[in-house]
PDB file of C-alpha atoms in Angstrom:
ATOM      1  CA  MET A   4     -34.630  -6.385  63.413  1.00 51.00           C
ATOM      2  CA  ALA A   5     -36.820  -4.003  61.543  1.00 53.00           C
ATOM      3  CA  LYS A   6     -33.839  -1.685  61.143  1.00 55.00           C
ATOM      4  CA  LYS A   7     -31.710  -4.319  59.356  1.00 55.00           C
ATOM      5  CA  SER A   8     -34.377  -4.980  56.734  1.00 54.00           C
ATOM      6  CA  GLU A   9     -34.721  -1.235  56.012  1.00 55.00           C
ATOM      7  CA  GLU A  10     -30.935  -0.804  55.628  1.00 55.00           C
ATOM      8  CA  SER A  11     -30.615  -3.793  53.312  1.00 55.00           C
ATOM      9  CA  SER A  12     -33.423  -2.509  51.078  1.00 58.00           C
ATOM     10  CA  LYS A  13     -31.594   0.840  50.704  1.00 65.00           C
ATOM     11  CA  GLN A  14     -28.362  -0.799  49.520  1.00 71.00           C
ATOM     12  CA  GLN A  15     -27.952  -1.147  45.769  1.00 68.00           C
ATOM     13  CA  PRO A  16     -27.049  -4.475  44.111  1.00 70.00           C
ATOM     14  CA  LYS A  17     -23.467  -5.082  43.020  1.00 73.00           C
ATOM     15  CA  GLY A  18     -22.556  -3.710  39.582  1.00 68.00           C
ATOM     16  CA  TRP A  19     -25.358  -1.146  39.635  1.00 69.00           C
ATOM     17  CA  LYS A  20     -24.514   2.425  38.515  1.00 67.00           C
ATOM     18  CA  PRO A  21     -26.709   5.512  38.478  1.00 66.00           C
ATOM     19  CA  ALA A  22     -28.088   6.492  35.061  1.00 66.00           C
ATOM     20  CA  GLY A  23     -25.748   9.499  34.699  1.00 63.00           C
ATOM     21  CA  THR A  24     -22.589   7.402  35.086  1.00 62.00           C
ATOM     22  CA  GLN A  25     -23.321   4.913  32.306  1.00 60.00           C
ATOM     23  CA  TYR A  26     -21.936   7.297  29.684  1.00 60.00           C
ATOM     24  CA  ALA A  27     -19.215   5.876  27.486  1.00 59.00           C
ATOM     25  CA  ALA A  28     -16.715   8.141  25.751  1.00 60.00           C
ATOM     26  CA  PRO A  29     -17.028   8.291  21.926  1.00 58.00           C
ATOM     27  CA  ASP A  30     -13.739   6.467  21.314  1.00 63.00           C
ATOM     28  CA  GLU A  31     -14.895   3.547  23.467  1.00 61.00           C
ATOM     29  CA  SER A  32     -18.300   3.260  21.825  1.00 63.00           C
ATOM     30  CA  GLY A  33     -16.956   3.304  18.264  1.00 72.00           C
ATOM     31  CA  TYR A  34     -19.101   6.305  17.235  1.00 73.00           C
ATOM     32  CA  VAL A  35     -17.620   8.406  14.401  1.00 76.00           C
ATOM     33  CA  PRO A  36     -19.399  11.643  13.460  1.00 75.00           C
ATOM     34  CA  LYS A  37     -20.496  12.081   9.870  1.00 83.00           C
ATOM     35  CA  LYS A  38     -18.128  14.222   7.780  1.00 85.00           C
ATOM     36  CA  SER A  39     -19.606  17.276   6.103  1.00 86.00           C
ATOM     37  CA  ASP A  40     -19.400  17.966   2.385  1.00 87.00           C
ATOM     38  CA  TRP A  41     -19.658  21.733   2.966  1.00 87.00           C
ATOM     39  CA  THR A  42     -16.707  23.943   2.142  1.00 88.00           C
ATOM     40  CA  PRO A  43     -16.523  27.689   2.775  1.00 86.00           C
ATOM     41  CA  PRO A  44     -16.862  29.956  -0.274  1.00 87.00           C
ATOM     42  CA  LYS A  45     -13.715  31.517  -1.706  1.00 88.00           C
ATOM     43  CA  GLN A  46     -12.996  35.113  -0.865  1.00 86.00           C
ATOM     44  CA  ASP A  47     -13.024  37.332  -3.959  1.00 87.00           C
ATOM     45  CA  PHE A  48     -12.866  40.610  -2.016  1.00 87.00           C
ATOM     46  CA  LYS A  49     -10.140  43.026  -2.976  1.00 87.00           C
ATOM     47  CA  PRO A  50      -9.787  46.262  -0.999  1.00 86.00           C
ATOM     48  CA  PRO A  51     -10.106  49.426  -3.106  1.00 88.00           C
ATOM     49  CA  LYS A  52      -6.955  51.297  -3.954  1.00 89.00           C
ATOM     50  CA  SER A  53      -6.414  54.440  -1.965  1.00 88.00           C
ATOM     51  CA  ASP A  54      -4.699  57.611  -3.063  1.00 87.00           C
ATOM     52  CA  TRP A  55      -4.099  58.736   0.527  1.00 85.00           C
ATOM     53  CA  LYS A  56      -0.628  59.924   1.330  1.00 83.00           C
ATOM     54  CA  PRO A  57       0.785  60.904   4.707  1.00 79.00           C
ATOM     55  CA  THR A  58       1.312  64.585   5.407  1.00 78.00           C
ATOM     56  CA  LYS A  59       4.600  66.164   4.616  1.00 79.00           C
ATOM     57  CA  PRO A  60       7.102  66.270   7.482  1.00 81.00           C
ATOM     58  CA  GLU A  61       7.228  70.077   7.385  1.00 83.00           C
ATOM     59  CA  TYR A  62       3.434  70.410   7.880  1.00 79.00           C
ATOM     60  CA  LYS A  63       2.385  72.527  10.875  1.00 81.00           C
ATOM     61  CA  PRO A  64      -1.214  72.757  12.066  1.00 79.00           C
ATOM     62  CA  PRO A  65      -2.825  76.201  12.149  1.00 82.00           C
ATOM     63  CA  LYS A  66      -2.067  78.257  15.240  1.00 85.00           C
ATOM     64  CA  SER A  67      -4.789  78.366  17.857  1.00 87.00           C
ATOM     65  CA  GLU A  68      -6.114  81.808  18.719  1.00 86.00           C
ATOM     66  CA  TRP A  69      -7.594  80.769  22.065  1.00 83.00           C
ATOM     67  CA  LYS A  70      -5.870  82.071  25.140  1.00 81.00           C
ATOM     68  CA  PRO A  71      -6.620  81.067  28.730  1.00 77.00           C
ATOM     69  CA  PRO A  72      -8.061  83.817  30.923  1.00 71.00           C
ATOM     70  CA  LYS A  73      -5.593  85.716  33.047  1.00 74.00           C
ATOM     71  CA  GLU A  74      -5.529  84.861  36.732  1.00 75.00           C
ATOM     72  CA  ASN A  75      -6.766  88.273  37.857  1.00 75.00           C
ATOM     73  CA  GLN A  76      -9.437  88.376  35.141  1.00 68.00           C
ATOM     74  CA  ALA A  77     -12.877  87.142  36.248  1.00 71.00           C
ATOM     75  CA  ALA A  78     -14.357  84.242  34.342  1.00 69.00           C
ATOM     76  CA  ALA A  79     -17.402  84.861  32.183  1.00 70.00           C
ATOM     77  CA  PRO A  80     -20.601  84.636  34.226  1.00 72.00           C
ATOM     78  CA  GLN A  81     -22.581  81.486  33.688  1.00 76.00           C
ATOM     79  CA  LYS A  82     -26.332  81.142  33.759  1.00 78.00           C
ATOM     80  CA  GLN A  83     -27.142  81.876  37.373  1.00 77.00           C
ATOM     81  CA  TRP A  84     -30.323  82.002  39.406  1.00 75.00           C
ATOM     82  CA  ILE A  85     -31.284  85.500  40.388  1.00 73.00           C
ATOM     83  CA  PRO A  86     -33.353  85.668  43.563  1.00 66.00           C
ATOM     84  CA  PRO A  87     -36.586  87.640  43.435  1.00 60.00           C
ATOM     85  CA  PRO A  88     -36.647  91.012  45.127  1.00 63.00           C
ATOM     86  CA  ALA A  89     -36.569  90.493  48.894  1.00 66.00           C
ATOM     87  CA  ASP A  90     -39.319  92.946  49.692  1.00 76.00           C
ATOM     88  CA  GLY A  91     -43.068  92.869  49.104  1.00 84.00           C
ATOM     89  CA  PRO A  92     -45.757  90.225  49.548  1.00 87.00           C
ATOM     90  CA  MET A  93     -44.997  88.458  46.218  1.00 87.00           C
ATOM     91  CA  ALA A  94     -41.414  87.809  47.311  1.00 85.00           C
ATOM     92  CA  ARG A  95     -42.639  86.418  50.652  1.00 87.00           C
ATOM     93  CA  LEU A  96     -45.011  84.030  48.837  1.00 88.00           C
ATOM     94  CA  MET A  97     -42.162  82.918  46.567  1.00 85.00           C
ATOM     95  CA  GLU A  98     -39.971  82.240  49.623  1.00 84.00           C
ATOM     96  CA  MET A  99     -42.750  80.035  51.016  1.00 87.00           C
ATOM     97  CA  GLY A 100     -42.800  77.951  47.826  1.00 86.00           C
ATOM     98  CA  PHE A 101     -45.800  79.443  46.024  1.00 86.00           C
ATOM     99  CA  PHE A 102     -44.283  80.042  42.584  1.00 85.00           C
ATOM    100  CA  ASP A 103     -47.386  80.615  40.439  1.00 86.00           C
ATOM    101  CA  THR A 104     -46.998  84.371  40.130  1.00 86.00           C
ATOM    102  CA  ALA A 105     -50.237  84.916  38.200  1.00 88.00           C
ATOM    103  CA  LEU A 106     -52.273  83.107  40.859  1.00 89.00           C
ATOM    104  CA  ASN A 107     -50.353  84.826  43.647  1.00 90.00           C
ATOM    105  CA  GLN A 108     -50.993  88.254  42.108  1.00 89.00           C
ATOM    106  CA  ARG A 109     -54.711  87.534  41.628  1.00 91.00           C
ATOM    107  CA  LEU A 110     -55.076  86.438  45.276  1.00 91.00           C
ATOM    108  CA  LEU A 111     -53.010  89.365  46.592  1.00 91.00           C
ATOM    109  CA  VAL A 112     -55.358  91.773  44.794  1.00 92.00           C
ATOM    110  CA  LYS A 113     -58.402  89.830  46.072  1.00 93.00           C
ATOM    111  CA  PHE A 114     -57.248  89.891  49.706  1.00 93.00           C
ATOM    112  CA  ASP A 115     -55.602  93.349  49.592  1.00 91.00           C
ATOM    113  CA  ASN A 116     -52.009  92.055  50.099  1.00 89.00           C
ATOM    114  CA  ASN A 117     -52.940  90.071  53.231  1.00 92.00           C
ATOM    115  CA  ILE A 118     -50.416  87.214  53.046  1.00 90.00           C
ATOM    116  CA  GLN A 119     -52.118  85.075  55.703  1.00 92.00           C
ATOM    117  CA  LYS A 120     -55.414  84.991  53.800  1.00 93.00           C
ATOM    118  CA  VAL A 121     -53.602  84.337  50.491  1.00 91.00           C
ATOM    119  CA  VAL A 122     -51.703  81.374  51.988  1.00 91.00           C
ATOM    120  CA  GLN A 123     -54.919  79.961  53.490  1.00 90.00           C
ATOM    121  CA  GLU A 124     -56.614  80.249  50.106  1.00 90.00           C
ATOM    122  CA  LEU A 125     -53.661  78.611  48.297  1.00 88.00           C
ATOM    123  CA  LEU A 126     -53.668  75.687  50.731  1.00 87.00           C
ATOM    124  CA  THR A 127     -57.415  75.114  50.350  1.00 87.00           C
ATOM    125  CA  LEU A 128     -57.330  75.058  46.525  1.00 82.00           C
ATOM    126  CA  LYS A 129     -58.301  71.722  44.959  1.00 71.00           C
ATOM    127  CA  ASN A 130     -55.877  72.148  42.041  1.00 70.00           C
ATOM    128  CA  LYS A 131     -52.580  72.662  43.855  1.00 66.00           C
ATOM    129  CA  ASP A 132     -50.490  73.934  40.945  1.00 62.00           C
ATOM    130  CA  TRP A 133     -49.221  76.883  42.994  1.00 56.00           C
ATOM    131  CA  SER A 134     -45.810  75.233  43.408  1.00 56.00           C
ATOM    132  CA  GLN A 135     -44.982  75.325  39.683  1.00 55.00           C
TER     133      GLN A 135
END
């Protein structure tokens, strides 16, 4: 019996509608919006007169002097990366990623071109700007 009393309390009375459905359309309610007295200003703008005239039908544009390169002719070289010389301790350090040439040169002089000692010194530096 407890279930019947709970179900009956959940049912809504007859004629009840949720708050959102009690809306009445404007024509049914008799509401008429207020008419505005505002009118847009008159347009006094007049475009300026132009003296432009189309080109004459016999007009020909100037001839272009550009010519495409011939097929057997090589194209102009573009900015290209040139690898450092492949021999010597500086080139080996550059291959390893140590690009600070001034620091590399100073350490190579200090360690008498011993690459292993130079690399150990570069890796132990606190300021690791050797890669730039």
